[in-house]
């Protein structure tokens, strides 16, 4: 009987460790975003990775008209680091590429590739990882797309976990 209790306790302990590891992996996945598809290098970005890139800020009002300052990296620069065709390479069939941005809740928004390329547009679009100086909260992060000068804000996707570069067919 004593050996059964030891086996039971050991099994519970091992199950607890496995469960904690699973939760840690889930949390780690939620704290990153992947850039994939028509890229030279698939990137998995964390907020710390974005902190290492040149900073861009955009100040915007939220739904309650409260002003916030979002900080991150220009989306074009992030895409360039993944080897996405931009600038001089963005011609011909490459002009038919688009970005599908996906959030953790299933929300999706679409951008044409020239729209986010600084060589084509002076409008800033950033992959923000900070709001008012602090990392984004769980209900907004790990990343938030912020678009300068957009009159309506539905494409300012929050909880961004994936950016897929694709060809329109």
N, CA, C and O of each residue as an XYZ file, in Angstrom:
676
protein
N       0.822     -1.199      0.000
C       0.000      0.000      0.000
C       0.866      1.263      0.000
O       0.549      2.249     -0.665
N       1.959      1.211      0.755
C       2.856      2.349      0.846
C       3.484      2.660     -0.514
O       3.640      3.828     -0.871
N       3.842      1.627     -1.271
C       4.462      1.846     -2.582
C       3.471      2.471     -3.568
O       3.874      3.257     -4.426
N       2.179      2.132     -3.459
C       1.167      2.744     -4.316
C       1.055      4.243     -4.052
O       0.903      5.033     -4.984
N       1.130      4.633     -2.767
C       1.063      6.058     -2.420
C       2.262      6.810     -2.993
O       2.126      7.927     -3.491
N       3.435      6.187     -2.918
C       4.641      6.820     -3.453
C       4.520      6.972     -4.968
O       4.856      8.019     -5.521
N       4.042      5.929     -5.633
C       3.858      5.985     -7.082
C       2.828      7.052     -7.439
O       3.026      7.814     -8.386
N       1.735      7.109     -6.690
C       0.694      8.111     -6.944
C       1.238      9.526     -6.762
O       0.993     10.399     -7.594
N       1.974      9.752     -5.675
C       2.554     11.075     -5.425
C       3.570     11.443     -6.513
O       3.597     12.581     -6.982
N       4.390     10.493     -6.905
C       5.376     10.742     -7.962
C       4.673     11.068     -9.274
O       5.099     11.968     -9.997
N       3.604     10.346     -9.585
C       2.841     10.605    -10.814
C       2.227     11.995    -10.794
O       2.267     12.709    -11.795
N       1.662     12.379     -9.667
C       1.078     13.720     -9.546
C       2.136     14.804     -9.694
O       1.896     15.831    -10.329
N       3.302     14.576     -9.111
C       4.393     15.538     -9.208
C       4.841     15.702    -10.662
O       5.024     16.825    -11.133
N       5.018     14.587    -11.369
C       5.435     14.629    -12.775
C       4.369     15.313    -13.623
O       4.690     16.116    -14.499
N       3.097     14.994    -13.365
C       2.006     15.637    -14.107
C       1.996     17.135    -13.848
O       1.732     17.920    -14.759
N       2.276     17.533    -12.632
C       2.321     18.959    -12.296
C       3.440     19.660    -13.061
O       3.238     20.753    -13.591
N       4.625     19.037    -13.122
C       5.736     19.623    -13.869
C       5.408     19.745    -15.345
O       5.683     20.773    -15.963
N       4.824     18.709    -15.908
C       4.457     18.738    -17.325
C       3.425     19.823    -17.586
O       3.496     20.519    -18.598
N       2.475     19.968    -16.688
C       1.438     20.984    -16.836
C       2.042     22.378    -16.783
O       1.688     23.236    -17.592
N       2.945     22.617    -15.846
C       3.597     23.927    -15.743
C       4.407     24.229    -17.003
O       4.416     25.368    -17.471
N       5.084     23.225    -17.554
C       5.852     23.419    -18.783
C       4.933     23.760    -19.944
O       5.260     24.621    -20.760
N       3.781     23.092    -20.029
C       2.809     23.360    -21.087
C       2.295     24.790    -20.984
O       2.207     25.490    -21.993
N       1.950     25.235    -19.761
C       1.472     26.608    -19.597
C       2.550     27.611    -19.958
O       2.255     28.643    -20.560
N       3.808     27.321    -19.598
C       4.901     28.232    -19.932
C       5.076     28.335    -21.439
O       5.325     29.422    -21.959
N       4.948     27.204    -22.153
C       5.074     27.243    -23.603
C       3.931     28.033    -24.211
O       4.151     28.788    -25.158
N       2.722     27.886    -23.701
C       1.568     28.622    -24.209
C       1.774     30.114    -24.010
O       1.520     30.902    -24.921
N       2.236     30.514    -22.818
C       2.489     31.927    -22.559
C       3.556     32.467    -23.494
O       3.432     33.583    -23.997
N       4.613     31.681    -23.733
C       5.688     32.138    -24.608
C       5.174     32.342    -26.026
O       5.563     33.302    -26.691
N       4.308     31.457    -26.496
C       3.761     31.609    -27.837
C       2.915     32.865    -27.935
O       2.919     33.532    -28.969
N       2.198     33.194    -26.889
C       1.335     34.366    -26.916
C       2.142     35.655    -26.849
O       1.613     36.729    -27.136
N       3.404     35.566    -26.478
C       4.239     36.756    -26.375
C       5.102     36.959    -27.609
O       6.119     37.651    -27.557
N       4.697     36.355    -28.715
C       5.471     36.506    -29.937
C       4.536     36.578    -31.137
O       3.346     36.276    -31.051
N       5.118     36.989    -32.254
C       4.390     37.026    -33.523
C       5.311     36.456    -34.587
O       6.529     36.620    -34.523
N       4.725     35.792    -35.557
C       5.506     35.182    -36.624
C       5.262     35.927    -37.933
O       4.131     36.305    -38.238
N       6.322     36.134    -38.697
C       6.226     36.695    -40.043
C       6.665     35.592    -40.984
O       7.796     35.112    -40.915
N       5.750     35.193    -41.873
C       6.032     34.055    -42.740
C       5.342     34.206    -44.083
O       4.651     35.193    -44.335
N       5.534     33.237    -44.921
C       4.941     33.255    -46.259
C       6.001     33.565    -47.287
O       7.044     32.912    -47.321
N       5.746     34.565    -48.138
C       6.681     34.968    -49.191
C       7.791     35.840    -48.590
O       7.911     37.028    -48.888
N       8.597     35.200    -47.728
C       9.712     35.868    -47.054
C      10.976     35.034    -47.266
O      10.894     33.831    -47.510
N      12.136     35.669    -47.174
C      13.388     34.918    -47.277
C      13.683     34.192    -45.976
O      14.245     33.097    -45.987
N      13.302     34.800    -44.845
C      13.558     34.237    -43.530
C      12.315     34.371    -42.668
O      11.849     35.480    -42.409
N      11.783     33.247    -42.226
C      10.657     33.283    -41.292
C      11.162     33.890    -39.981
O      12.196     33.476    -39.456
N      10.427     34.871    -39.460
C      10.819     35.524    -38.207
C       9.798     35.237    -37.124
O       8.591     35.257    -37.366
N      10.294     34.972    -35.935
C       9.452     34.919    -34.750
C       9.916     36.076    -33.881
O      11.038     36.075    -33.375
N       9.048     37.057    -33.712
C       9.398     38.289    -32.993
C       8.818     38.306    -31.591
O       7.677     37.897    -31.373
N       9.597     38.773    -30.662
C       9.118     39.039    -29.307
C       9.144     40.553    -29.097
O       9.787     41.269    -29.866
N       8.462     41.046    -28.077
C       8.562     42.485    -27.789
C      10.007     42.944    -27.568
O      10.353     44.073    -27.915
N      10.846     42.087    -26.998
C      12.258     42.442    -26.791
C      12.978     42.613    -28.128
O      13.844     43.477    -28.256
N      12.627     41.798    -29.122
C      13.223     41.941    -30.454
C      12.876     43.292    -31.062
O      13.728     43.946    -31.664
N      11.642     43.702    -30.907
C      11.199     44.987    -31.464
C      11.869     46.144    -30.722
O      12.152     47.180    -31.322
N      12.124     45.975    -29.421
C      12.833     47.013    -28.661
C      14.230     47.267    -29.202
O      14.764     48.361    -29.017
N      14.840     46.284    -29.866
C      16.195     46.429    -30.401
C      16.227     47.173    -31.730
O      17.295     47.595    -32.174
N      15.078     47.340    -32.368
C      15.002     48.027    -33.661
C      14.840     49.533    -33.457
O      14.444     49.968    -32.375
N      15.140     50.333    -34.483
C      14.912     51.783    -34.364
C      13.448     52.065    -34.004
O      12.529     51.471    -34.566
N      13.261     52.969    -33.072
C      11.930     53.258    -32.531
C      11.184     54.289    -33.375
O      11.763     55.239    -33.901
N       9.883     54.062    -33.480
C       8.971     55.022    -34.101
C       7.775     55.142    -33.183
O       7.296     54.148    -32.637
N       7.291     56.369    -33.012
C       6.119     56.577    -32.158
C       4.995     57.227    -32.949
O       5.221     58.016    -33.867
N       3.793     56.872    -32.568
C       2.582     57.484    -33.116
C       1.664     57.767    -31.938
O       1.428     56.902    -31.095
N       1.152     58.984    -31.892
C       0.192     59.351    -30.858
C      -1.199     59.289    -31.458
O      -1.465     59.837    -32.527
N      -2.086     58.597    -30.731
C      -3.442     58.378    -31.237
C      -4.430     58.348    -30.086
O      -4.086     57.981    -28.963
N      -5.661     58.739    -30.380
C      -6.731     58.662    -29.383
C      -7.389     57.287    -29.446
O      -7.531     56.696    -30.516
N      -7.789     56.791    -28.267
C      -8.508     55.520    -28.233
C     -10.010     55.780    -28.385
O     -10.417     56.901    -28.689
N     -10.835     54.744    -28.174
C     -12.285     54.877    -28.366
C     -12.926     55.857    -27.384
O     -14.003     56.391    -27.651
N     -12.262     56.092    -26.248
C     -12.788     57.032    -25.258
C     -12.210     58.432    -25.429
O     -12.402     59.305    -24.583
N     -11.486     58.635    -26.559
C     -10.853     59.915    -26.888
C      -9.656     60.250    -25.989
O      -9.205     61.395    -25.964
N      -9.146     59.268    -25.260
C      -7.938     59.472    -24.467
C      -6.738     59.267    -25.380
O      -6.694     58.302    -26.142
N      -5.769     60.166    -25.307
C      -4.598     60.115    -26.169
C      -3.529     59.189    -25.582
O      -3.238     59.231    -24.386
N      -2.951     58.352    -26.453
C      -1.891     57.423    -26.064
C      -0.740     57.526    -27.055
O      -0.939     57.849    -28.226
N       0.460     57.247    -26.573
C       1.630     57.205    -27.429
C       2.051     55.750    -27.590
O       2.383     55.073    -26.617
N       2.032     55.283    -28.836
C       2.429     53.913    -29.165
C       3.840     53.943    -29.723
O       4.178     54.797    -30.543
N       4.659     53.007    -29.274
C       6.048     52.920    -29.718
C       6.306     51.518    -30.248
O       5.836     50.526    -29.692
N       7.056     51.461    -31.324
C       7.425     50.175    -31.918
C       8.357     50.411    -33.076
O       9.074     51.410    -33.122
N       8.343     49.486    -34.009
C       9.180     49.598    -35.206
C       8.288     49.746    -36.422
O       7.185     49.203    -36.467
N       8.779     50.493    -37.416
C       8.004     50.613    -38.656
C       7.826     49.222    -39.252
O       8.771     48.436    -39.331
N       6.611     48.938    -39.663
C       6.292     47.618    -40.194
C       7.170     47.287    -41.399
O       7.580     46.138    -41.563
N       7.463     48.268    -42.236
C       8.333     48.040    -43.390
C       9.717     47.554    -42.985
O      10.289     46.691    -43.651
N      10.260     48.099    -41.901
C      11.575     47.682    -41.415
C      11.525     46.248    -40.892
O      12.437     45.461    -41.143
N      10.473     45.916    -40.176
C      10.320     44.555    -39.669
C      10.244     43.573    -40.836
O      10.872     42.514    -40.808
N       9.473     43.931    -41.858
C       9.346     43.069    -43.038
C      10.677     42.936    -43.776
O      11.017     41.863    -44.273
N      11.422     44.037    -43.840
C      12.736     44.008    -44.494
C      13.646     43.003    -43.796
O      14.405     42.292    -44.454
N      13.574     42.938    -42.463
C      14.394     41.987    -41.704
C      14.021     40.536    -42.004
O      14.828     39.630    -41.795
N      12.807     40.317    -42.490
C      12.380     38.967    -42.886
C      12.704     38.690    -44.346
O      12.457     37.588    -44.835
N      13.255     39.680    -45.049
C      13.608     39.495    -46.455
C      12.441     39.649    -47.405
O      12.432     39.054    -48.483
N      11.453     40.446    -47.017
C      10.310     40.704    -47.899
C      10.762     41.655    -49.003
O      11.550     42.568    -48.759
N      10.260     41.438    -50.218
C      10.628     42.295    -51.350
C      10.036     43.684    -51.156
O       8.818     43.861    -51.163
N      10.914     44.661    -50.985
C      10.514     46.052    -50.777
C      11.377     46.965    -51.642
O      12.325     46.524    -52.292
N      11.023     48.245    -51.630
C      11.781     49.294    -52.327
C      11.960     48.963    -53.806
O      10.972     48.784    -54.518
N      13.212     48.878    -54.281
C      13.491     48.665    -55.705
C      13.005     47.301    -56.206
O      12.701     47.150    -57.389
N      12.932     46.309    -55.314
C      12.464     44.973    -55.709
C      10.946     44.897    -55.838
O      10.408     43.942    -56.399
N      10.269     45.902    -55.317
C       8.806     45.881    -55.304
C       8.277     46.465    -56.613
O       7.926     47.640    -56.709
N       8.240     45.578    -57.620
C       7.738     45.947    -58.947
C       7.228     44.673    -59.609
O       7.430     43.573    -59.094
N       6.571     44.827    -60.745
C       6.052     43.669    -61.463
C       5.121     42.840    -60.613
O       4.238     43.370    -59.939
N       5.323     41.529    -60.647
C       4.433     40.631    -59.912
C       4.514     40.835    -58.403
O       3.568     40.511    -57.685
N       5.634     41.369    -57.914
C       5.752     41.622    -56.474
C       4.751     42.668    -55.986
O       4.433     42.730    -54.798
N       4.257     43.491    -56.916
C       3.237     44.483    -56.540
C       1.892     43.840    -56.203
O       0.992     44.518    -55.707
N       1.749     42.553    -56.466
C       0.498     41.865    -56.133
C       0.559     41.195    -54.757
O      -0.367     40.480    -54.372
N       1.635     41.423    -54.026
C       1.750     40.838    -52.683
C       0.943     41.651    -51.677
O       0.755     42.859    -51.813
N       0.480     40.931    -50.668
C      -0.272     41.580    -49.590
C       0.102     40.959    -48.252
O       0.725     39.899    -48.192
N      -0.290     41.638    -47.183
C      -0.060     41.149    -45.829
C      -1.399     40.787    -45.213
O      -2.352     41.564    -45.272
N      -1.465     39.616    -44.629
C      -2.627     39.222    -43.844
C      -2.177     39.229    -42.393
O      -1.382     38.389    -41.972
N      -2.695     40.187    -41.635
C      -2.347     40.333    -40.224
C      -3.418     39.623    -39.412
O      -4.612     39.865    -39.590
N      -2.977     38.742    -38.517
C      -3.926     37.977    -37.710
C      -3.695     38.222    -36.224
O      -2.559     38.295    -35.756
N      -4.797     38.346    -35.500
C      -4.764     38.544    -34.055
C      -5.092     37.233    -33.345
O      -5.629     36.304    -33.949
N      -4.768     37.171    -32.074
C      -4.975     35.936    -31.317
C      -6.448     35.568    -31.188
O      -6.772     34.404    -30.952
N      -7.344     36.537    -31.338
C      -8.784     36.247    -31.249
C      -9.409     35.915    -32.603
O     -10.626     35.765    -32.711
N      -8.562     35.801    -33.644
C      -9.055     35.463    -34.972
C      -9.320     36.663    -35.865
O      -9.617     36.489    -37.046
N      -9.222     37.867    -35.339
C      -9.424     39.085    -36.130
C      -8.346     39.173    -37.201
O      -7.186     38.856    -36.938
N      -8.713     39.597    -38.400
C      -7.763     39.710    -39.500
C      -7.923     41.049    -40.204
O      -9.030     41.570    -40.336
N      -6.796     41.598    -40.656
C      -6.808     42.796    -41.499
C      -5.825     42.587    -42.642
O      -4.912     41.765    -42.562
N      -6.038     43.351    -43.704
C      -5.276     43.187    -44.934
C      -4.605     44.508    -45.320
O      -5.199     45.579    -45.201
N      -3.357     44.407    -45.784
C      -2.612     45.551    -46.304
C      -1.958     45.132    -47.609
O      -1.490     44.000    -47.734
N      -1.922     46.039    -48.589
C      -1.103     45.777    -49.768
C       0.343     46.016    -49.359
O       0.608     46.844    -48.486
N       1.266     45.316    -49.966
C       2.671     45.473    -49.608
C       3.184     46.895    -49.880
O       3.897     47.442    -49.038
N       2.846     47.519    -51.029
C       3.309     48.896    -51.236
C       2.805     49.871    -50.157
O       3.469     50.862    -49.855
N       1.662     49.590    -49.596
C       1.081     50.455    -48.570
C       1.955     50.559    -47.321
O       1.926     51.582    -46.635
N       2.739     49.509    -47.012
C       3.567     49.514    -45.807
C       5.043     49.765    -46.110
O       5.869     49.797    -45.198
N       5.370     49.941    -47.380
C       6.752     50.165    -47.798
C       7.069     51.660    -47.752
O       6.437     52.442    -48.463
N       8.039     52.073    -46.924
C       8.403     53.497    -46.848
C       8.868     54.083    -48.178
O       8.841     55.302    -48.345
N       9.291     53.254    -49.125
C       9.689     53.741    -50.445
C       8.465     54.137    -51.272
O       8.603     54.862    -52.257
N       7.278     53.679    -50.895
C       6.047     53.976    -51.620
C       5.153     54.979    -50.900
O       4.417     55.729    -51.541
N       5.215     54.996    -49.581
C       4.274     55.816    -48.816
C       4.970     56.505    -47.657
O       5.854     55.933    -47.020
N       4.561     57.749    -47.389
C       5.128     58.465    -46.247
C       4.312     58.229    -44.976
O       4.689     58.695    -43.900
N       3.208     57.517    -45.094
C       2.379     57.200    -43.924
C       3.093     56.161    -43.070
O       3.578     55.148    -43.575
N       3.151     56.430    -41.762
C       3.794     55.482    -40.864
C       2.795     54.405    -40.433
O       1.664     54.697    -40.043
N       3.245     53.163    -40.516
C       2.508     52.024    -39.965
C       3.509     51.293    -39.093
O       4.548     50.844    -39.577
N       3.200     51.171    -37.797
C       4.162     50.546    -36.891
C       3.601     49.267    -36.280
O       2.392     49.084    -36.139
N       4.534     48.400    -35.928
C       4.235     47.226    -35.132
C       4.616     47.628    -33.709
O       5.771     47.513    -33.300
N       3.625     48.098    -32.976
C       3.874     48.631    -31.635
C       3.948     47.512    -30.611
O       3.191     46.542    -30.666
N       4.876     47.668    -29.678
C       4.970     46.756    -28.547
C       4.845     47.500    -27.218
O       4.864     46.896    -26.145
N       4.717     48.829    -27.315
C       4.597     49.650    -26.102
C       3.490     50.689    -26.264
O       3.234     51.198    -27.355
N       2.856     50.979    -25.154
C       1.821     52.014    -25.097
C       2.122     52.878    -23.879
O       2.183     52.384    -22.752
N       2.307     54.154    -24.116
C       2.645     55.097    -23.050
C       3.887     54.646    -22.266
O       3.960     54.815    -21.049
N       4.856     54.073    -22.982
C       6.131     53.688    -22.393
C       6.194     52.277    -21.820
O       7.289     51.753    -21.616
N       5.063     51.655    -21.558
C       5.046     50.311    -20.968
C       4.720     49.267    -22.033
O       4.054     49.565    -23.025
N       5.197     48.039    -21.818
C       4.832     46.964    -22.730
C       3.315     46.850    -22.788
O       2.625     47.128    -21.807
N       2.806     46.443    -23.934
C       1.361     46.308    -24.096
C       0.802     45.289    -23.116
O       1.452     44.292    -22.802
N      -0.397     45.547    -22.640
C      -1.066     44.622    -21.729
C      -1.486     43.372    -22.500
O      -1.469     43.355    -23.731
N      -1.856     42.343    -21.771
C      -2.239     41.066    -22.394
C      -3.443     41.220    -23.309
O      -3.547     40.498    -24.301
N      -4.360     42.141    -23.007
C      -5.543     42.302    -23.851
C      -5.266     43.129    -25.099
O      -6.139     43.277    -25.953
N      -4.046     43.670    -25.209
C      -3.699     44.470    -26.378
C      -2.497     43.907    -27.133
O      -2.371     44.124    -28.338
N      -1.618     43.194    -26.447
C      -0.380     42.727    -27.046
C      -0.415     41.266    -27.424
O      -1.450     40.617    -27.272
N       0.678     40.737    -27.907
C       2.022     41.274    -27.754
C       2.323     42.463    -28.674
O       3.211     43.268    -28.393
N       1.565     42.560    -29.783
C       1.801     43.655    -30.721
C       0.481     44.264    -31.154
O      -0.570     43.624    -31.128
N       0.574     45.519    -31.553
C      -0.599     46.276    -32.003
C      -0.176     47.038    -33.258
O       0.792     47.798    -33.225
N      -0.887     46.842    -34.351
C      -0.622     47.616    -35.567
C      -1.245     48.999    -35.371
O      -2.431     49.112    -35.062
N      -0.446     50.042    -35.549
C      -0.923     51.417    -35.427
C      -0.639     52.125    -36.749
O       0.484     52.096    -37.251
N      -1.666     52.758    -37.302
C      -1.558     53.417    -38.605
C      -1.738     54.913    -38.415
O      -2.760     55.369    -37.902
N      -0.743     55.662    -38.830
C      -0.788     57.113    -38.723
C      -1.801     57.678    -39.717
O      -1.789     57.311    -40.892
N      -2.675     58.564    -39.253
C      -3.577     59.289    -40.135
C      -4.781     58.512    -40.631
O      -5.537     59.030    -41.452
N      -4.986     57.307    -40.172
C      -6.160     56.537    -40.597
C      -7.391     57.151    -39.921
O      -7.417     57.293    -38.698
N      -8.404     57.513    -40.702
C      -9.598     58.164    -40.147
C     -10.412     57.218    -39.280
O     -10.912     57.603    -38.223
N     -10.541     55.983    -39.733
C     -11.215     54.958    -38.938
C     -10.145     53.996    -38.450
O      -9.096     53.872    -39.082
N     -10.386     53.320    -37.351
C      -9.323     52.533    -36.724
C      -9.502     51.000    -36.765
O      -8.787     50.314    -36.034
N     -10.396     50.432    -37.561
C     -10.540     48.969    -37.519
C      -9.301     48.192    -37.958
O      -9.145     47.030    -37.583
N      -8.416     48.810    -38.749
C      -7.209     48.087    -39.164
C      -6.090     48.203    -38.139
O      -5.042     47.578    -38.300
N      -6.292     48.984    -37.099
C      -5.325     49.044    -35.997
C      -5.488     47.778    -35.156
O      -6.005     47.819    -34.040
N      -5.044     46.673    -35.706
C      -5.249     45.369    -35.072
C      -4.418     45.239    -33.801
O      -3.239     45.594    -33.773
N      -5.044     44.730    -32.764
C      -4.323     44.462    -31.514
C      -4.161     42.952    -31.377
O      -4.763     42.190    -32.133
N      -3.362     42.525    -30.428
C      -3.074     41.108    -30.177
C      -2.532     40.409    -31.425
O      -2.870     39.256    -31.691
N      -1.694     41.107    -32.185
C      -1.143     40.562    -33.428
C      -0.189     39.416    -33.106
O       0.746     39.567    -32.319
N      -0.448     38.263    -33.734
C       0.407     37.095    -33.530
C       0.967     36.555    -34.841
O       1.846     35.694    -34.829
N       0.463     37.055    -35.979
C       0.920     36.523    -37.260
C       0.794     37.570    -38.358
O      -0.199     38.294    -38.438
N       1.813     37.635    -39.196
C       1.780     38.440    -40.411
C       2.221     37.525    -41.544
O       3.364     37.070    -41.581
N       1.312     37.265    -42.458
C       1.604     36.385    -43.586
C       1.716     37.217    -44.852
O       0.824     38.005    -45.165
N       2.808     37.042    -45.577
C       3.020     37.723    -46.850
C       2.618     36.745    -47.945
O       3.130     35.628    -48.017
N       1.683     37.185    -48.805
C       1.148     36.285    -49.822
C       1.034     36.996    -51.162
O       1.022     38.226    -51.228
N       0.950     36.211    -52.222
C       0.646     36.713    -53.549
C      -0.871     36.664    -53.751
O      -1.524     35.705    -53.338
N      -1.421     37.686    -54.377
C      -2.829     37.645    -54.790
C      -2.895     36.792    -56.042
O      -2.061     36.933    -56.936
N      -3.859     35.926    -56.112
C      -3.990     35.062    -57.310
C      -5.300     35.287    -57.991
O      -5.584     34.654    -59.008
